[in-house]
Short mmCIF file of C-alpha atoms in Angstrom, two decimals:
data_model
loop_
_atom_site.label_atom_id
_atom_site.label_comp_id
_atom_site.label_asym_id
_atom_site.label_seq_id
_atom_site.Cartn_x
_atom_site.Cartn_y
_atom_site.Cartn_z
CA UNK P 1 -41.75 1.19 -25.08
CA UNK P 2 -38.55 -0.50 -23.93
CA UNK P 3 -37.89 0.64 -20.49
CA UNK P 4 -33.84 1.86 -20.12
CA UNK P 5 -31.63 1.37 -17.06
CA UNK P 6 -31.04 3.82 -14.71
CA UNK P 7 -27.45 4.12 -15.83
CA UNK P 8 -29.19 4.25 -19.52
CA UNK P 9 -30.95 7.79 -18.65
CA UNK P 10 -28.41 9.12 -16.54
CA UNK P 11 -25.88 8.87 -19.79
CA UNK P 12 -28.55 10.39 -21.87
CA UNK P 13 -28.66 13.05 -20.43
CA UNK P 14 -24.80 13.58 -19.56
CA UNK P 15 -23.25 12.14 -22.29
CA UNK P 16 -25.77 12.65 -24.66
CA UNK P 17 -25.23 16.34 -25.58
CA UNK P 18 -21.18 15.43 -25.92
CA UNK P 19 -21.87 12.51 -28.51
CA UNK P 20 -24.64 14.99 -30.44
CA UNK P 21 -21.43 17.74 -30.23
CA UNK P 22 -18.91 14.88 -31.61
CA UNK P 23 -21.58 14.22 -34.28
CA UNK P 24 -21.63 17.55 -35.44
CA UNK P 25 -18.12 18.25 -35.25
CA UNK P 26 -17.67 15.60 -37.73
CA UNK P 27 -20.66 16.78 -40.17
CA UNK P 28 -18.71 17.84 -43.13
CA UNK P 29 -15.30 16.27 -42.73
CA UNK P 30 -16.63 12.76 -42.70
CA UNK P 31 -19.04 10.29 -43.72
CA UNK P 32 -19.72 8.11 -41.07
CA UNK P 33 -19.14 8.49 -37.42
CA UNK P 34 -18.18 4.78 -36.18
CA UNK P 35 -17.29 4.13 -32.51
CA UNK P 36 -17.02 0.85 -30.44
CA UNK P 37 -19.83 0.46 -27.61
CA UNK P 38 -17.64 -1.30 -24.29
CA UNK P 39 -21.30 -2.42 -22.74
CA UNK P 40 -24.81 -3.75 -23.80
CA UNK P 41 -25.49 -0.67 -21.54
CA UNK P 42 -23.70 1.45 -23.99
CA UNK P 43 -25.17 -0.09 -26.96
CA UNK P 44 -28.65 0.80 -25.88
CA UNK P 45 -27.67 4.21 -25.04
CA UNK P 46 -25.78 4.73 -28.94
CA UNK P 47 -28.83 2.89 -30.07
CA UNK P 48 -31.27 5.78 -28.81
CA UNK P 49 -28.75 8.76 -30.05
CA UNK P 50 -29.80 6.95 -33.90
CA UNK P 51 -26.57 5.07 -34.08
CA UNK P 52 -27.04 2.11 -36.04
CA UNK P 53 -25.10 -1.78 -35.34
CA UNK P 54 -22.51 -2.09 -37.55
CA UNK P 55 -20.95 -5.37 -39.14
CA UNK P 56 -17.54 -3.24 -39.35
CA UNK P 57 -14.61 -5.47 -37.31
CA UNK P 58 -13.29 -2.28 -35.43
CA UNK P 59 -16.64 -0.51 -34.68
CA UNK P 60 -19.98 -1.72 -32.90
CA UNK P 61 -22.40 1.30 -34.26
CA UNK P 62 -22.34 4.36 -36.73
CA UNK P 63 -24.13 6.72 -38.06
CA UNK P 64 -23.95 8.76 -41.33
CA UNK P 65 -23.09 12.54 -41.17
CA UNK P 66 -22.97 15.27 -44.01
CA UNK P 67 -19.94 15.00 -46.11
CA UNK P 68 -18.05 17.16 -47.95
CA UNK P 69 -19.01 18.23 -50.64
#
């Protein structure tokens, strides 16, 4: 196991709960939740919350989320 910063963990677990809320939010109005990491710090962090890198020129990870049906 990969050990994470100490800045890593403290975002997990204050900033975790509001990205799982914005997730969930967007669970039936959209696709894919995209969003732009600012840090390799903040990669690893969107990395552990299951986002995915993305190729995408305006976004750095996503995930997919329920659509609409």
């Amino acid at each position: 196991m990969t050990m994470m910063p100490a800045t890593t963990l403290v975002r997990l677990t204050t900033l975790g709960p509001e990205v799982e809320a914005l997730r969930g939010g967007a669970e039936g109005h959209f696709r894919v939740v995209r969003l732009r990491a600012a840090s390799p710090e903040a990669a690893t962090f969107y990395r552990f919350l299951g986002f995915a890198d993305s190729t995408e020129p305006d976004a750095t990870h996503s995930i997919p989320v329920t659509p609409t049906r």
